[in-house]
Amino acid sequence: MRWGSIMIHSLDLQSFILRARVLKLYRQALKIAQRAPADVRGELKQSIRQEMEKNSECNDKQKIRFLISEGLERVKQLDEMLDMQGH
């Protein structure tokens, strides 16, 4: 659909929900990375961004669900590791 000079991409409900979950995961990961020691924080944030960008073209909903699950587990592990280190 084209409206003026802006291209509007319509998403079905399932795609919209998956996109929202991916964005939430990204925000969670960056928030937890903020607790990391200053000397590794930038590298950690860059790594998170690279992972997201690497999979940004994926359109396979089943693979996206898998990647979200994997990401949530990795975020949980990072959170626990930072807790153990007192950060």
Short mmCIF file of N, CA, C and O in Angstrom, two decimals, residues 2-84:
data_model
loop_
_atom_site.label_atom_id
_atom_site.label_comp_id
_atom_site.label_asym_id
_atom_site.label_seq_id
_atom_site.Cartn_x
_atom_site.Cartn_y
_atom_site.Cartn_z
N ARG A 2 0.54 2.24 -0.77
CA ARG A 2 1.34 3.45 -0.85
C ARG A 2 0.46 4.63 -0.48
O ARG A 2 -0.65 4.78 -0.96
N TRP A 3 0.96 5.46 0.39
CA TRP A 3 0.22 6.62 0.83
C TRP A 3 1.16 7.81 0.78
O TRP A 3 2.07 7.92 1.57
N GLY A 4 0.96 8.69 -0.17
CA GLY A 4 1.90 9.79 -0.37
C GLY A 4 3.24 9.21 -0.77
O GLY A 4 3.33 8.36 -1.64
N SER A 5 4.30 9.65 -0.13
CA SER A 5 5.62 9.11 -0.43
C SER A 5 6.06 8.10 0.62
O SER A 5 7.20 7.67 0.62
N ILE A 6 5.15 7.73 1.51
CA ILE A 6 5.48 6.79 2.58
C ILE A 6 4.95 5.42 2.20
O ILE A 6 3.80 5.25 1.86
N MET A 7 5.84 4.44 2.27
CA MET A 7 5.44 3.07 2.00
C MET A 7 4.95 2.46 3.30
O MET A 7 5.65 2.50 4.31
N ILE A 8 3.77 1.93 3.30
CA ILE A 8 3.20 1.32 4.50
C ILE A 8 3.19 -0.19 4.30
O ILE A 8 2.61 -0.69 3.36
N HIS A 9 3.87 -0.88 5.21
CA HIS A 9 3.89 -2.34 5.16
C HIS A 9 2.87 -2.86 6.16
O HIS A 9 2.91 -2.51 7.33
N SER A 10 1.96 -3.66 5.69
CA SER A 10 0.99 -4.21 6.61
C SER A 10 1.49 -5.56 7.13
O SER A 10 2.03 -6.36 6.38
N LEU A 11 1.34 -5.75 8.41
CA LEU A 11 1.73 -7.01 9.05
C LEU A 11 0.47 -7.71 9.51
O LEU A 11 -0.46 -7.07 9.97
N ASP A 12 0.48 -9.03 9.40
CA ASP A 12 -0.64 -9.75 9.98
C ASP A 12 -0.45 -9.72 11.50
O ASP A 12 0.61 -9.34 12.01
N LEU A 13 -1.46 -10.08 12.23
CA LEU A 13 -1.42 -9.98 13.69
C LEU A 13 -0.28 -10.77 14.29
O LEU A 13 0.44 -10.29 15.18
N GLN A 14 -0.06 -11.97 13.79
CA GLN A 14 1.00 -12.82 14.32
C GLN A 14 2.37 -12.17 14.10
O GLN A 14 3.21 -12.17 15.01
N SER A 15 2.60 -11.61 12.94
CA SER A 15 3.87 -10.94 12.66
C SER A 15 4.04 -9.71 13.54
O SER A 15 5.14 -9.43 14.03
N PHE A 16 2.96 -8.98 13.75
CA PHE A 16 3.00 -7.80 14.61
C PHE A 16 3.39 -8.19 16.03
O PHE A 16 4.23 -7.53 16.66
N ILE A 17 2.80 -9.26 16.53
CA ILE A 17 3.09 -9.72 17.89
C ILE A 17 4.54 -10.20 17.99
O ILE A 17 5.23 -9.88 18.96
N LEU A 18 5.01 -10.94 16.99
CA LEU A 18 6.40 -11.41 17.01
C LEU A 18 7.36 -10.22 16.98
O LEU A 18 8.37 -10.22 17.70
N ARG A 19 7.06 -9.23 16.18
CA ARG A 19 7.91 -8.04 16.10
C ARG A 19 7.97 -7.35 17.46
O ARG A 19 9.04 -6.95 17.92
N ALA A 20 6.84 -7.25 18.13
CA ALA A 20 6.79 -6.63 19.45
C ALA A 20 7.63 -7.44 20.45
O ALA A 20 8.33 -6.85 21.29
N ARG A 21 7.57 -8.74 20.37
CA ARG A 21 8.35 -9.59 21.27
C ARG A 21 9.85 -9.44 21.02
O ARG A 21 10.65 -9.42 21.96
N VAL A 22 10.24 -9.32 19.75
CA VAL A 22 11.65 -9.13 19.41
C VAL A 22 12.15 -7.79 19.97
O VAL A 22 13.22 -7.71 20.57
N LEU A 23 11.36 -6.75 19.77
CA LEU A 23 11.76 -5.43 20.28
C LEU A 23 11.85 -5.42 21.80
O LEU A 23 12.76 -4.81 22.38
N LYS A 24 10.93 -6.10 22.46
CA LYS A 24 10.97 -6.19 23.92
C LYS A 24 12.24 -6.92 24.37
O LYS A 24 12.90 -6.49 25.32
N LEU A 25 12.57 -8.00 23.69
CA LEU A 25 13.79 -8.75 24.01
C LEU A 25 15.03 -7.87 23.84
O LEU A 25 15.92 -7.85 24.68
N TYR A 26 15.06 -7.10 22.76
CA TYR A 26 16.19 -6.21 22.49
C TYR A 26 16.33 -5.17 23.61
O TYR A 26 17.43 -4.95 24.13
N ARG A 27 15.22 -4.58 24.00
CA ARG A 27 15.26 -3.58 25.08
C ARG A 27 15.71 -4.22 26.39
O ARG A 27 16.51 -3.64 27.14
N GLN A 28 15.21 -5.42 26.69
CA GLN A 28 15.61 -6.13 27.91
C GLN A 28 17.11 -6.39 27.91
O GLN A 28 17.78 -6.19 28.92
N ALA A 29 17.62 -6.87 26.79
CA ALA A 29 19.04 -7.20 26.69
C ALA A 29 19.90 -5.96 26.90
O ALA A 29 20.90 -5.99 27.63
N LEU A 30 19.51 -4.85 26.28
CA LEU A 30 20.28 -3.62 26.44
C LEU A 30 20.21 -3.09 27.87
O LEU A 30 21.20 -2.58 28.40
N LYS A 31 19.06 -3.24 28.50
CA LYS A 31 18.91 -2.78 29.88
C LYS A 31 19.80 -3.59 30.81
O LYS A 31 20.47 -3.04 31.69
N ILE A 32 19.84 -4.89 30.62
CA ILE A 32 20.69 -5.74 31.45
C ILE A 32 22.16 -5.48 31.15
O ILE A 32 22.99 -5.43 32.06
N ALA A 33 22.49 -5.25 29.90
CA ALA A 33 23.88 -4.95 29.52
C ALA A 33 24.37 -3.67 30.19
O ALA A 33 25.56 -3.53 30.47
N GLN A 34 23.47 -2.77 30.49
CA GLN A 34 23.83 -1.52 31.15
C GLN A 34 24.44 -1.77 32.53
O GLN A 34 25.20 -0.95 33.03
N ARG A 35 24.12 -2.91 33.13
CA ARG A 35 24.65 -3.26 34.45
C ARG A 35 26.06 -3.85 34.40
O ARG A 35 26.71 -4.00 35.42
N ALA A 36 26.52 -4.20 33.20
CA ALA A 36 27.84 -4.80 33.05
C ALA A 36 28.93 -3.79 33.40
O ALA A 36 28.70 -2.58 33.32
N PRO A 37 30.10 -4.28 33.78
CA PRO A 37 31.21 -3.36 34.07
C PRO A 37 31.48 -2.45 32.86
O PRO A 37 31.36 -2.87 31.71
N ALA A 38 31.86 -1.22 33.15
CA ALA A 38 32.03 -0.20 32.11
C ALA A 38 33.02 -0.62 31.02
O ALA A 38 32.81 -0.31 29.85
N ASP A 39 34.05 -1.38 31.39
CA ASP A 39 35.07 -1.75 30.40
C ASP A 39 34.60 -2.77 29.38
O ASP A 39 35.22 -2.93 28.32
N VAL A 40 33.49 -3.46 29.64
CA VAL A 40 32.96 -4.44 28.67
C VAL A 40 31.56 -4.08 28.16
O VAL A 40 31.04 -4.72 27.26
N ARG A 41 30.98 -3.05 28.74
CA ARG A 41 29.61 -2.68 28.42
C ARG A 41 29.41 -2.38 26.93
O ARG A 41 28.47 -2.87 26.30
N GLY A 42 30.29 -1.57 26.36
CA GLY A 42 30.16 -1.20 24.95
C GLY A 42 30.25 -2.40 24.03
O GLY A 42 29.47 -2.53 23.09
N GLU A 43 31.20 -3.28 24.32
CA GLU A 43 31.36 -4.49 23.50
C GLU A 43 30.13 -5.40 23.63
O GLU A 43 29.68 -5.97 22.65
N LEU A 44 29.59 -5.50 24.82
CA LEU A 44 28.40 -6.32 25.04
C LEU A 44 27.20 -5.77 24.27
O LEU A 44 26.49 -6.51 23.59
N LYS A 45 27.01 -4.46 24.34
CA LYS A 45 25.90 -3.84 23.61
C LYS A 45 26.07 -4.02 22.11
O LYS A 45 25.09 -4.27 21.39
N GLN A 46 27.30 -3.90 21.62
CA GLN A 46 27.56 -4.09 20.19
C GLN A 46 27.26 -5.53 19.79
O GLN A 46 26.70 -5.78 18.73
N SER A 47 27.61 -6.48 20.64
CA SER A 47 27.34 -7.89 20.37
C SER A 47 25.83 -8.15 20.29
O SER A 47 25.36 -8.88 19.42
N ILE A 48 25.08 -7.54 21.20
CA ILE A 48 23.62 -7.68 21.19
C ILE A 48 23.06 -7.12 19.90
O ILE A 48 22.23 -7.74 19.24
N ARG A 49 23.53 -5.95 19.52
CA ARG A 49 23.05 -5.31 18.28
C ARG A 49 23.38 -6.18 17.06
O ARG A 49 22.54 -6.35 16.17
N GLN A 50 24.59 -6.72 17.02
CA GLN A 50 24.98 -7.56 15.89
C GLN A 50 24.10 -8.80 15.77
O GLN A 50 23.73 -9.21 14.66
N GLU A 51 23.79 -9.41 16.91
CA GLU A 51 22.91 -10.58 16.88
C GLU A 51 21.54 -10.23 16.32
O GLU A 51 20.96 -10.98 15.54
N MET A 52 21.00 -9.09 16.73
CA MET A 52 19.70 -8.65 16.24
C MET A 52 19.76 -8.36 14.73
O MET A 52 18.88 -8.78 13.98
N GLU A 53 20.80 -7.67 14.31
CA GLU A 53 20.93 -7.33 12.89
C GLU A 53 21.14 -8.57 12.04
O GLU A 53 20.63 -8.65 10.92
N LYS A 54 21.88 -9.54 12.57
CA LYS A 54 22.16 -10.77 11.83
C LYS A 54 20.87 -11.50 11.44
O LYS A 54 20.77 -12.10 10.38
N ASN A 55 19.88 -11.39 12.31
CA ASN A 55 18.62 -12.11 12.07
C ASN A 55 17.48 -11.20 11.65
O ASN A 55 16.33 -11.63 11.59
N SER A 56 17.78 -9.96 11.32
CA SER A 56 16.72 -8.98 11.03
C SER A 56 15.94 -9.28 9.75
O SER A 56 14.80 -8.84 9.61
N GLU A 57 16.51 -10.03 8.84
CA GLU A 57 15.83 -10.33 7.58
C GLU A 57 15.03 -11.64 7.63
O GLU A 57 14.42 -12.02 6.64
N CYS A 58 15.05 -12.30 8.77
CA CYS A 58 14.34 -13.58 8.90
C CYS A 58 12.84 -13.35 8.84
O CYS A 58 12.29 -12.52 9.55
N ASN A 59 12.16 -14.10 7.98
CA ASN A 59 10.71 -14.01 7.85
C ASN A 59 10.01 -15.31 8.26
O ASN A 59 8.79 -15.39 8.20
N ASP A 60 10.78 -16.30 8.65
CA ASP A 60 10.23 -17.60 9.05
C ASP A 60 9.75 -17.49 10.50
O ASP A 60 10.55 -17.37 11.43
N LYS A 61 8.44 -17.50 10.69
CA LYS A 61 7.87 -17.28 12.02
C LYS A 61 8.32 -18.33 13.03
O LYS A 61 8.55 -18.01 14.19
N GLN A 62 8.46 -19.56 12.60
CA GLN A 62 8.91 -20.61 13.51
C GLN A 62 10.35 -20.34 13.95
O GLN A 62 10.68 -20.47 15.13
N LYS A 63 11.21 -19.94 13.02
CA LYS A 63 12.59 -19.63 13.37
C LYS A 63 12.65 -18.41 14.28
O LYS A 63 13.44 -18.35 15.22
N ILE A 64 11.81 -17.41 14.03
CA ILE A 64 11.77 -16.21 14.88
C ILE A 64 11.39 -16.60 16.30
O ILE A 64 12.01 -16.14 17.27
N ARG A 65 10.39 -17.47 16.45
CA ARG A 65 9.99 -17.93 17.79
C ARG A 65 11.15 -18.63 18.49
O ARG A 65 11.41 -18.43 19.68
N PHE A 66 11.87 -19.47 17.73
CA PHE A 66 13.04 -20.16 18.28
C PHE A 66 14.10 -19.16 18.72
O PHE A 66 14.66 -19.26 19.82
N LEU A 67 14.38 -18.18 17.87
CA LEU A 67 15.40 -17.17 18.19
C LEU A 67 15.00 -16.34 19.42
O LEU A 67 15.85 -16.00 20.24
N ILE A 68 13.71 -16.04 19.55
CA ILE A 68 13.24 -15.32 20.74
C ILE A 68 13.48 -16.17 21.99
O ILE A 68 13.99 -15.67 23.00
N SER A 69 13.12 -17.44 21.94
CA SER A 69 13.33 -18.33 23.09
C SER A 69 14.81 -18.41 23.45
O SER A 69 15.19 -18.33 24.62
N GLU A 70 15.64 -18.56 22.42
CA GLU A 70 17.09 -18.62 22.64
C GLU A 70 17.60 -17.30 23.24
O GLU A 70 18.40 -17.30 24.17
N GLY A 71 17.11 -16.20 22.73
CA GLY A 71 17.51 -14.89 23.23
C GLY A 71 17.09 -14.68 24.67
O GLY A 71 17.86 -14.14 25.48
N LEU A 72 15.87 -15.08 25.01
CA LEU A 72 15.40 -14.95 26.39
C LEU A 72 16.27 -15.75 27.34
O LEU A 72 16.59 -15.29 28.45
N GLU A 73 16.67 -16.93 26.91
CA GLU A 73 17.53 -17.77 27.75
C GLU A 73 18.90 -17.11 27.94
O GLU A 73 19.44 -17.09 29.05
N ARG A 74 19.44 -16.54 26.88
CA ARG A 74 20.75 -15.88 26.96
C ARG A 74 20.67 -14.63 27.84
O ARG A 74 21.59 -14.36 28.61
N VAL A 75 19.58 -13.89 27.74
CA VAL A 75 19.39 -12.70 28.58
C VAL A 75 19.29 -13.12 30.05
O VAL A 75 19.87 -12.48 30.93
N LYS A 76 18.56 -14.19 30.30
CA LYS A 76 18.43 -14.70 31.67
C LYS A 76 19.80 -15.10 32.23
O LYS A 76 20.13 -14.78 33.38
N GLN A 77 20.61 -15.78 31.42
CA GLN A 77 21.94 -16.19 31.86
C GLN A 77 22.83 -14.97 32.14
O GLN A 77 23.56 -14.95 33.13
N LEU A 78 22.75 -13.97 31.28
CA LEU A 78 23.53 -12.75 31.48
C LEU A 78 23.11 -12.06 32.77
O LEU A 78 23.96 -11.64 33.57
N ASP A 79 21.81 -11.98 32.99
CA ASP A 79 21.28 -11.35 34.20
C ASP A 79 21.78 -12.08 35.44
O ASP A 79 22.25 -11.46 36.41
N GLU A 80 21.72 -13.40 35.42
CA GLU A 80 22.18 -14.21 36.57
C GLU A 80 23.68 -14.04 36.79
O GLU A 80 24.14 -13.94 37.93
N MET A 81 24.44 -14.01 35.70
CA MET A 81 25.90 -13.86 35.82
C MET A 81 26.24 -12.49 36.44
O MET A 81 27.08 -12.40 37.33
N LEU A 82 25.55 -11.45 35.99
CA LEU A 82 25.82 -10.12 36.54
C LEU A 82 25.40 -10.04 38.02
O LEU A 82 26.07 -9.39 38.82
N ASP A 83 24.31 -10.73 38.36
CA ASP A 83 23.88 -10.78 39.77
C ASP A 83 24.97 -11.46 40.63
O ASP A 83 25.29 -10.96 41.72
N MET A 84 25.51 -12.57 40.13
CA MET A 84 26.54 -13.29 40.89
C MET A 84 27.79 -12.44 41.06
O MET A 84 28.48 -12.55 42.07
#
